[in-house]
XYZ file of C-alpha atoms in Angstrom:
514
model
C 20.450 -9.565 13.677
C 20.135 -13.353 13.559
C 16.527 -13.480 12.213
C 17.320 -11.703 8.891
C 15.618 -13.753 6.070
C 14.720 -16.779 8.342
C 11.533 -18.539 8.097
C 11.156 -18.166 11.903
C 11.726 -14.315 12.033
C 8.025 -13.606 12.053
C 7.384 -15.982 15.195
C 10.558 -14.391 16.964
C 10.003 -10.769 16.268
C 6.365 -10.245 15.981
C 4.773 -9.097 19.296
C 1.066 -8.867 20.296
C 1.445 -5.193 20.381
C 3.057 -4.746 17.069
C 0.320 -6.861 15.352
C -2.394 -4.774 17.103
C -0.453 -1.708 15.855
C -0.481 -3.014 12.401
C -4.334 -3.937 12.191
C -5.437 -0.646 13.739
C -3.163 1.745 11.562
C -4.447 -0.031 8.629
C -7.999 1.083 9.101
C -7.602 3.375 6.192
C -6.633 0.649 3.886
C -9.913 -0.901 4.574
C -11.526 2.144 3.208
C -9.218 1.930 0.263
C -10.452 -1.679 -0.447
C -13.960 -0.957 0.340
C -14.067 2.219 -1.694
C -12.442 0.639 -4.865
C -14.704 -2.468 -4.809
C -18.092 -0.929 -4.261
C -17.474 1.745 -6.826
C -16.409 -0.784 -9.321
C -19.194 -2.911 -8.620
C -22.005 -0.222 -8.524
C -21.187 1.154 -11.984
C -22.466 -2.330 -13.146
C -25.757 -1.787 -11.541
C -28.306 -0.554 -14.130
C -30.449 1.257 -11.477
C -27.480 3.349 -10.175
C -26.677 4.332 -13.743
C -30.244 5.358 -14.398
C -29.890 7.829 -11.559
C -26.306 9.150 -11.528
C -24.632 8.081 -14.832
C -21.086 7.298 -14.998
C -18.384 8.914 -12.906
C -14.708 8.861 -12.445
C -12.667 9.893 -9.468
C -9.220 10.245 -8.357
C -7.073 10.025 -5.142
C -4.935 12.546 -3.430
C -1.760 12.009 -1.423
C 0.390 15.148 -1.555
C -0.349 16.535 1.774
C 0.585 13.266 3.576
C 4.336 13.771 3.620
C 4.052 17.284 5.112
C 1.582 16.058 7.846
C 3.605 13.200 8.652
C 6.777 15.301 8.971
C 5.251 18.112 11.031
C 2.820 16.629 13.241
C 3.815 12.885 13.224
C 2.637 9.744 11.733
C -0.381 9.427 13.866
C -1.719 12.851 13.078
C -2.017 11.283 9.504
C -4.359 8.714 10.883
C -6.900 11.404 12.333
C -6.580 13.203 8.931
C -7.567 10.075 7.085
C -10.503 9.456 9.531
C -12.019 12.989 9.301
C -11.597 13.226 5.553
C -13.191 9.904 5.132
C -16.152 10.977 7.337
C -16.631 14.188 5.192
C -16.360 12.426 1.874
C -18.833 9.644 2.901
C -21.478 12.233 4.169
C -21.221 13.922 0.845
C -21.770 10.812 -1.075
C -24.614 9.706 1.057
C -26.488 12.849 0.483
C -25.797 13.041 -3.202
C -29.435 11.708 -4.190
C -31.316 13.960 -1.833
C -34.019 15.607 -4.297
C -32.548 13.811 -7.109
C -29.352 12.141 -8.226
C -26.433 14.634 -8.392
C -23.567 13.477 -10.514
C -21.133 16.236 -9.319
C -21.830 15.656 -5.659
C -21.233 12.065 -5.899
C -17.875 12.758 -7.742
C -16.936 15.428 -5.018
C -17.621 12.835 -2.174
C -15.289 10.233 -4.108
C -12.751 12.765 -4.362
C -12.547 13.528 -0.601
C -12.759 9.870 0.163
C -9.760 9.499 -2.301
C -7.913 12.150 -0.635
C -7.963 10.224 2.461
C -7.092 6.977 0.805
C -4.077 8.744 -0.619
C -2.645 10.077 2.969
C -3.416 6.601 4.271
C -1.184 5.015 1.501
C 1.498 7.440 2.638
C 1.316 7.218 6.371
C 0.507 3.679 7.091
C 3.472 1.978 5.236
C 5.595 4.733 6.477
C 4.577 4.207 9.946
C 4.791 0.367 9.840
C 8.214 0.518 8.171
C 9.551 2.660 11.014
C 8.007 0.722 13.780
C 8.925 -2.857 12.624
C 12.134 -4.834 13.372
C 14.006 -5.154 9.876
C 13.678 -8.931 9.872
C 9.742 -8.634 9.570
C 9.432 -5.186 7.945
C 7.855 -6.785 4.898
C 5.350 -8.740 7.019
C 4.391 -5.685 8.884
C 3.623 -3.536 5.827
C 1.664 -6.593 4.365
C -0.843 -5.801 6.873
C -1.874 -2.700 4.992
C -2.639 -4.695 1.663
C -4.277 -7.470 3.726
C -6.783 -5.337 5.354
C -7.264 -3.572 1.919
C -8.098 -6.979 0.217
C -10.573 -7.616 3.074
C -12.194 -4.480 2.554
C -12.699 -5.304 -1.109
C -14.160 -8.804 -0.297
C -16.471 -7.382 2.127
C -17.852 -4.816 -0.198
C -18.378 -7.443 -2.961
C -20.289 -9.458 -0.427
C -22.316 -6.414 0.401
C -22.985 -5.640 -3.424
C -24.042 -9.083 -4.222
C -26.983 -9.010 -1.555
C -28.079 -5.846 -3.409
C -27.337 -6.506 -7.036
C -31.109 -7.038 -7.922
C -32.499 -4.345 -5.781
C -33.577 -0.758 -6.636
C -34.070 2.373 -4.493
C -31.436 4.204 -2.521
C -30.330 1.235 -0.578
C -28.545 -0.062 -3.673
C -25.695 2.624 -3.293
C -26.618 4.083 0.306
C -25.885 0.866 2.312
C -22.286 0.460 0.733
C -21.459 4.142 1.210
C -22.475 4.266 4.755
C -20.598 1.166 5.839
C -17.640 3.167 4.944
C -18.239 5.126 8.033
C -16.968 2.197 10.309
C -13.218 2.558 9.594
C -12.910 6.272 10.386
C -15.036 5.931 13.422
C -12.882 3.180 14.695
C -9.800 5.256 14.056
C -11.038 8.227 15.870
C -12.256 6.092 18.869
C -8.885 4.292 19.168
C -6.231 6.097 17.302
C -4.954 7.753 20.441
C -3.614 4.323 21.569
C -1.141 4.023 19.006
C 2.402 4.855 19.873
C 4.196 7.443 17.851
C 6.902 6.362 15.356
C 10.363 6.075 17.340
C 12.094 6.991 14.583
C 10.068 10.303 14.160
C 10.393 10.928 17.890
C 14.193 10.839 17.539
C 14.078 13.050 14.567
C 12.116 15.674 16.927
C 14.688 15.160 19.852
C 12.321 13.362 22.088
C 14.671 10.393 22.756
C 13.159 9.175 25.965
C 9.579 9.121 24.298
C 11.120 7.081 21.517
C 12.717 4.679 24.066
C 9.378 4.167 25.751
C 7.750 3.801 22.174
C 10.298 1.085 21.332
C 9.682 -0.825 24.687
C 5.868 -0.776 24.079
C 6.091 -1.874 20.520
C 8.743 -4.771 21.013
C 8.821 -5.256 24.576
C 7.197 -8.900 24.430
C 9.624 -10.204 21.808
C 10.737 -13.705 22.169
C 13.946 -13.945 24.114
C 13.663 -10.513 25.892
C 14.183 -7.000 24.367
C 16.215 -4.059 25.442
C 15.619 -0.814 23.348
C 18.975 0.621 23.888
C 20.687 -0.878 20.751
C 17.961 0.118 18.403
C 17.464 3.696 20.118
C 21.252 4.234 19.936
C 21.156 3.269 16.108
C 18.371 5.564 15.815
C 20.040 8.636 17.370
C 23.366 7.783 15.499
C 21.646 7.711 12.152
C 19.798 10.831 12.818
C 23.006 12.767 13.865
C 24.889 11.564 10.779
C 22.104 12.835 8.672
C 21.996 16.251 10.473
C 25.967 16.512 10.037
C 25.492 15.877 6.497
C 22.206 17.862 5.537
C 21.086 20.374 8.096
C 17.792 21.276 6.065
C 16.054 19.178 3.370
C 13.718 20.311 0.697
C 11.749 18.462 -1.827
C 14.299 19.119 -4.770
C 16.744 17.033 -2.466
C 14.874 13.927 -3.427
C 16.381 14.350 -6.911
C 19.989 14.885 -5.884
C 22.853 12.519 -5.400
C 21.984 9.140 -4.453
C 18.383 10.100 -3.781
C 17.725 10.676 -7.421
C 18.268 7.034 -8.026
C 16.165 6.112 -4.924
C 13.234 8.493 -5.729
C 13.322 7.236 -9.339
C 13.057 3.609 -8.345
C 10.200 4.451 -5.871
C 8.331 6.285 -8.630
C 8.922 3.447 -11.222
C 7.620 0.781 -8.776
C 4.513 2.832 -8.042
C 3.693 3.660 -11.592
C 4.322 -0.024 -12.803
C 1.942 -1.303 -10.081
C -0.916 0.801 -11.589
C 0.209 0.148 -15.197
C -0.002 -3.513 -15.266
C -3.860 -3.917 -15.144
C -4.593 -2.922 -11.491
C -7.124 -0.304 -12.244
C -8.714 -2.398 -15.014
C -9.284 -5.392 -12.665
C -10.169 -3.503 -9.613
C -12.679 -1.135 -10.979
C -13.960 -2.472 -14.255
C -13.823 -6.327 -13.981
C -17.615 -6.620 -13.265
C -18.391 -4.495 -15.991
C -15.987 -6.405 -18.138
C -17.700 -9.785 -17.177
C -21.067 -8.156 -18.235
C -19.912 -7.151 -21.489
C -18.662 -10.382 -22.658
C -21.924 -12.173 -21.296
C -20.619 -14.095 -18.199
C -23.484 -14.712 -15.939
C -23.699 -13.780 -12.160
C -20.426 -11.490 -12.159
C -21.203 -10.182 -8.687
C -21.132 -13.674 -7.302
C -17.993 -14.400 -8.953
C -16.317 -11.265 -7.574
C -17.402 -12.305 -4.015
C -15.640 -15.623 -4.395
C -12.509 -14.095 -6.069
C -12.426 -11.405 -3.310
C -12.645 -14.059 -0.488
C -9.735 -16.126 -2.145
C -7.568 -12.975 -2.719
C -7.908 -11.992 0.900
C -6.564 -15.359 1.934
C -3.780 -15.380 -0.812
C -2.844 -11.778 0.189
C -2.200 -12.697 3.840
C 0.611 -15.088 2.572
C 2.675 -12.029 1.988
C 3.237 -12.000 5.829
C 5.865 -14.794 5.172
C 6.969 -14.686 1.403
C 8.664 -11.256 0.991
C 10.797 -11.443 4.095
C 11.848 -15.091 3.209
C 12.057 -15.200 -0.398
C 12.912 -11.695 -1.119
C 11.448 -8.554 -2.987
C 13.038 -8.831 -6.339
C 12.265 -12.591 -7.308
C 8.633 -12.188 -6.319
C 8.248 -9.026 -8.402
C 10.043 -10.345 -11.356
C 8.113 -13.845 -11.228
C 4.619 -11.907 -10.619
C 5.321 -9.698 -13.405
C 5.908 -12.395 -15.946
C 2.905 -14.431 -14.742
C 0.643 -11.324 -14.934
C 1.824 -10.358 -18.492
C 1.346 -13.828 -19.804
C -2.117 -13.814 -18.127
C -3.175 -10.465 -19.634
C -1.916 -11.469 -23.169
C -3.953 -14.752 -22.840
C -6.947 -12.823 -21.751
C -6.710 -10.456 -24.686
C -6.416 -13.488 -26.949
C -9.119 -15.410 -25.513
C -11.469 -12.537 -25.591
C -10.840 -11.236 -28.979
C -11.103 -15.109 -30.270
C -14.683 -15.624 -28.820
C -15.851 -11.981 -28.749
C -19.254 -11.359 -28.501
C -20.855 -8.770 -30.546
C -21.319 -5.449 -28.811
C -24.159 -3.069 -28.892
C -22.318 -0.497 -30.839
C -24.961 2.039 -30.410
C -24.370 2.527 -26.629
C -21.038 3.965 -25.785
C -21.407 4.095 -22.045
C -19.317 1.609 -20.114
C -21.127 -1.106 -18.492
C -24.433 -0.319 -20.564
C -23.491 -2.217 -23.817
C -25.720 -5.269 -24.318
C -24.050 -8.584 -23.714
C -23.894 -11.023 -26.595
C -23.458 -14.588 -26.612
C -22.222 -16.212 -23.411
C -18.573 -16.201 -23.087
C -16.670 -19.405 -22.011
C -16.418 -18.669 -18.174
C -13.798 -21.358 -17.768
C -11.409 -20.109 -20.366
C -11.854 -16.428 -19.255
C -11.473 -17.250 -15.605
C -8.141 -19.123 -15.815
C -6.066 -16.002 -16.768
C -8.048 -13.753 -14.631
C -7.346 -15.905 -11.619
C -3.659 -16.576 -12.551
C -3.271 -12.745 -12.766
C -4.868 -11.988 -9.388
C -3.086 -14.998 -7.617
C 0.426 -13.759 -9.015
C -0.654 -10.046 -8.073
C -1.603 -10.996 -4.648
C 1.931 -12.557 -4.033
C 3.928 -9.751 -5.566
C 2.661 -6.397 -6.828
C -0.162 -5.845 -4.387
C 2.100 -5.452 -1.308
C 5.824 -5.289 -2.211
C 5.712 -2.051 -4.031
C 4.483 -0.344 -0.596
C 7.162 -2.102 1.413
C 10.073 -1.053 -0.965
C 8.662 2.427 -1.352
C 8.967 2.720 2.448
C 12.274 1.323 2.863
C 13.985 2.715 -0.465
C 14.293 6.396 0.648
C 16.873 7.972 2.860
C 15.890 8.463 6.370
C 15.944 12.217 6.101
C 13.606 12.179 2.920
C 11.486 9.133 3.577
C 8.249 10.958 3.903
C 8.827 13.216 0.840
C 10.085 10.580 -1.408
C 7.289 8.257 -0.559
C 4.779 10.805 -1.277
C 6.216 11.581 -4.695
C 5.998 7.825 -5.534
C 2.615 7.339 -4.407
C 1.508 10.533 -6.213
C 3.241 9.303 -9.381
C 1.349 5.961 -9.022
C -2.002 7.610 -8.497
C -1.339 9.737 -11.494
C -0.987 6.602 -13.682
C -3.887 5.113 -12.108
C -6.017 8.220 -12.829
C -5.013 8.316 -16.524
C -5.748 4.655 -16.692
C -9.154 5.090 -15.216
C -9.956 7.896 -17.737
C -8.580 6.031 -20.749
C -9.834 2.412 -19.665
C -13.557 3.071 -20.706
C -12.652 4.139 -24.180
C -10.072 1.470 -24.695
C -12.514 -1.121 -23.611
C -15.127 0.343 -25.943
C -12.588 0.352 -28.773
C -10.803 -3.072 -28.185
C -12.724 -4.779 -25.314
C -10.526 -7.517 -24.100
C -7.673 -6.432 -26.298
C -6.501 -4.374 -23.410
C -4.875 -7.194 -22.228
C -2.208 -7.016 -24.802
C -1.532 -3.675 -23.544
C -1.265 -4.493 -19.933
C 0.720 -7.633 -20.798
C 3.333 -5.342 -22.511
C 3.653 -3.286 -19.563
C 4.151 -6.360 -17.360
C 7.260 -7.374 -19.507
C 8.617 -3.918 -19.183
C 8.131 -4.065 -15.255
C 10.004 -7.396 -15.054
C 12.917 -5.941 -16.810
C 12.804 -2.713 -14.803
C 12.918 -4.670 -11.538
C 15.676 -6.929 -12.602
C 18.021 -4.009 -13.592
C 17.145 -1.241 -10.998
C 15.532 -2.646 -7.807
C 17.875 -3.748 -5.074
C 17.115 -6.658 -2.776
C 16.342 -5.104 0.765
C 15.228 -8.153 2.553
C 16.377 -8.332 6.143
C 18.741 -5.064 6.249
C 18.192 -2.056 8.370
C 17.033 1.059 6.949
C 20.564 2.662 8.097
C 22.454 -0.134 6.115
C 20.210 0.843 2.945
C 21.364 4.310 3.328
C 25.150 3.301 3.547
C 24.847 0.941 0.574
C 23.370 3.572 -1.657
C 25.775 6.096 -0.786
C 28.565 3.720 -1.431
C 27.074 3.603 -5.040
C 26.889 -0.070 -4.938
C 24.918 -1.239 -8.134
C 21.241 -2.209 -7.317
C 21.569 -5.797 -8.623
C 24.551 -6.371 -6.442
C 22.762 -5.332 -2.994
C 21.774 -9.055 -2.172
C 25.470 -10.299 -2.347
C 27.515 -7.421 -1.574
C 29.726 -7.900 1.539
C 28.876 -4.338 2.714
C 25.323 -5.711 3.501
C 26.487 -8.134 6.260
C 29.318 -5.716 7.435
C 27.219 -2.719 7.820
C 24.557 -4.674 9.752
C 27.179 -6.206 11.899
C 29.063 -2.804 12.421
C 25.522 -1.385 13.513
C 25.022 -3.948 16.102
C 28.625 -3.468 17.590
C 28.324 0.070 17.618
C 25.190 0.015 19.507
C 26.355 -2.678 21.704
C 29.501 -0.546 22.560
C 27.446 2.651 23.238
C 25.297 0.625 25.629
C 28.257 -0.746 27.417
C 29.778 2.551 27.680
C 26.565 4.055 29.062
C 26.299 1.457 31.713
C 30.023 2.075 32.728
C 29.438 5.763 32.968
C 26.252 5.220 35.011
C 28.036 2.972 37.390
C 30.840 5.237 37.875
C 28.441 8.107 38.420
C 26.713 5.991 41.210
C 29.972 5.125 42.671
C 30.869 8.890 42.882
C 27.476 9.600 44.412
C 28.055 7.058 47.033
C 31.502 8.480 48.097
């Protein structure tokens, strides 16, 4: 495992097939980004507000773990595609014979359910397909494509901002059809997760999948070592636990792992993500900033570029330092935003309590407001936008990975739902003062990561299991000797098994010849 933690790992380990797999499987992430952006932007459009009023939705993800365990990771992608199609159709027909608030909300909930499944299935699939040395880079494809979807949605909204008529919402709604149609057309081409195939006893199919995914690796590749390690890990898990249940996620070392996953997912939402992804345009409008759609289009493009940097940083620098540093910068930015907003705050129209409909007052100083917003977003793209999904996919034990990831994602979406409901009322009451609340949560996040999150850069998922079972304190994962010893032992065991197999095959051939 010579590439662990090295800057050259991505160049040496990433194959064209793995890159295509990451892009195609992340189609649901594109829908996620587009859905958040178009909805957050359209609620600032006065004509949309006249027809539909204000609506809030949620995401669903509890079925994803069961689908992934029973039918495989690829089946989840088809579930995402079909739910997206249904949800978009429901949304697109919500204004036929009059704008129906409840139908638009229903369509949003269905699309949200598909997004919830994608948020479980895609990181899980990519973490299981990727070599350990570039696992973070591959999972980063999910959030990079999500950022791309957001930017494209902002571009679309910018062209429609002054329009009236159905096209204001119908065009951005219908464009969402592209991702599920793409997945249905090409999803069959994706290989199944080798780890899942081993769990189901389909060893030869797992060997073929490994060869297909990693066969073009620089320096050559043989699937025998990786396959042996997967088979051995599965046999060890079966010997210790024949059957697993949801409650097992809260027993033994899995309790700590599940708690960390839940904490990371909740803190991702709690540091202001929902505020900036769904209400930033409304916030800009309320404080009198001109052309908020143009500003968000520019910001969205920058964020897409910055998010792609995550292909390199988290596998090179590590998860912990990026998350801790990101939280510190995000907390400072939110506190600064709160202070600047309250200092220059603009009188609001108290008679209108509808979010996004309050009349703006004096023009806000764009430069002053833009600096903390951009600092927050830059820090977020390098830390909390992608790494929570990486660590949530690699922290759980092999036998409970799908269940633990489902619990964690559901917890995060629950926090996001609460914030989405509460945010309008907080913003009406204290306007930019919400920055102080999110800033305080950012401080908590930095402390939480420092004490509880282990550094998982560049170690196999089997090594993660061994270190948790050995009760090594999370803060000592990065420097503990077992980190290197377990990885080396895994390689040696795999090589020995491979040599033994070759010797056995040679003897069998010799016997047949006699």
